[in-house]
Amino acid sequence: RRRRREVRSRMELLIMETQADGCRALAALDPGASFAVDTWERKEGGGGISCVLQDGEVFEKAGVNVSVVSGLLSEEAARQMRSRGKSLKAKDGKLPFCAMGVSSVIHPKNPHVPTMHFNYRYFEIEESDGTKQWWFGGGTDLTPTYLNEEDAVHFHKTLKEACDKHDLKLYPKYKKWCDDYFYIKHRGERRGIGGIFFDDVDSPSKEEVFQFVKSCAKAVVPCYVPIVKRHCHDAFTPEEKLWQQLRRGRYVEFNLLYDRGTKFGLLTPGSRIESILMSLPLTARWEYMHTPPESSKEAEILEVLRNPKDWVH
């Protein structure tokens, strides 16, 4: 708060506010459950707060984490960034960095309530000549077990409205980026029906990008909570629950094999593994050669995952 005018400080406050707003909204939806609040410190610098609700009436597992860490970038993490086109000039092989973000994954019990993920983050690196590189990243995306077009339209329209406040080109650009990023290559399908995703954003200015990220973070609760309220008491069959478990298996495959945030966390010395793997569901299933019947509700969602749709036009 002493440096409240600095974007870095305002981003730190924003991620904490986003965590608080998210936890309050989830607690209101699942009043019988409670969050385990876990504050942790990293000996290399920084720490975080993990808030995880587990085995509630509405949510099987819902976590909202914040972390603010600093120190020296590991060689593996620096190599990962350079592979994305970052020109990082280290001094004696050392790159001081600061990274902060809020991350959440929500796995509901009812297969008619979609899984939702969001993450908003800021990264800063000091190079050998003292100059600082900075960038923002983030996104919000939806992973339904069954397709509900009304839900999909509401989710995407809410995110589009947040983007449109800043530039009408942002939603279509980041919607496509989301569809491309959450692609499970070995399955030939997306993880879900998308949303928005962006990374390495460092223009037009730090203030403008921060305001955009703030709008996206404020859209998290209104884009998702109405969907949960609409379906959390829907009836479902054992067969529908089984399909949810199989789709969660795909979720795990993406997160462990492709997700950039998971990889970065695992490559950062002193990182908190429990918080990184909070994104994994409490339960999931893998059946050998499972194929849903043609023209079934299960086949319907697969079609959309293989061929992303425009939900807002």
Short mmCIF file of N, CA and C in Angstrom, two decimals, residues 22 35-36 104 130-131 157 217 221 256 287 305 307-308:
data_model
loop_
_atom_site.label_atom_id
_atom_site.label_comp_id
_atom_site.label_asym_id
_atom_site.label_seq_id
_atom_site.Cartn_x
_atom_site.Cartn_y
_atom_site.Cartn_z
N GLY A 22 -13.74 -14.16 -5.33
CA GLY A 22 -14.01 -15.52 -5.79
C GLY A 22 -14.40 -16.44 -4.65
N PHE A 35 -13.62 -23.25 3.35
CA PHE A 35 -12.31 -23.20 2.73
C PHE A 35 -11.21 -23.50 3.75
N ALA A 36 -10.27 -24.33 3.36
CA ALA A 36 -9.02 -24.45 4.09
C ALA A 36 -8.12 -23.32 3.60
N SER A 104 -7.29 -20.04 -10.27
CA SER A 104 -8.40 -20.80 -9.70
C SER A 104 -8.87 -21.89 -10.65
N GLY A 130 20.34 -3.68 -15.96
CA GLY A 130 19.45 -2.98 -15.05
C GLY A 130 18.07 -2.68 -15.62
N THR A 131 17.89 -2.89 -16.92
CA THR A 131 16.56 -2.66 -17.51
C THR A 131 15.61 -3.77 -17.08
N LYS A 157 -20.16 -13.93 -23.81
CA LYS A 157 -20.61 -12.53 -23.91
C LYS A 157 -20.08 -11.69 -22.75
N ALA A 217 -10.49 -9.66 -14.71
CA ALA A 217 -10.59 -10.27 -13.38
C ALA A 217 -11.96 -9.99 -12.75
N VAL A 221 -16.55 -13.57 -11.66
CA VAL A 221 -17.74 -13.98 -10.91
C VAL A 221 -19.01 -13.89 -11.76
N LEU A 256 -1.10 -31.59 -17.00
CA LEU A 256 0.20 -32.18 -16.71
C LEU A 256 1.14 -32.19 -17.90
N GLU A 287 -10.95 -44.75 -19.11
CA GLU A 287 -11.41 -46.06 -19.58
C GLU A 287 -10.74 -46.34 -20.91
N LEU A 305 -15.67 -29.55 -29.12
CA LEU A 305 -14.28 -29.53 -28.67
C LEU A 305 -13.31 -29.74 -29.84
N ASN A 307 -14.18 -28.79 -33.01
CA ASN A 307 -14.42 -27.68 -33.95
C ASN A 307 -15.00 -26.49 -33.19
N PRO A 308 -14.13 -25.61 -32.64
CA PRO A 308 -14.60 -24.50 -31.82
C PRO A 308 -15.61 -23.62 -32.55
#
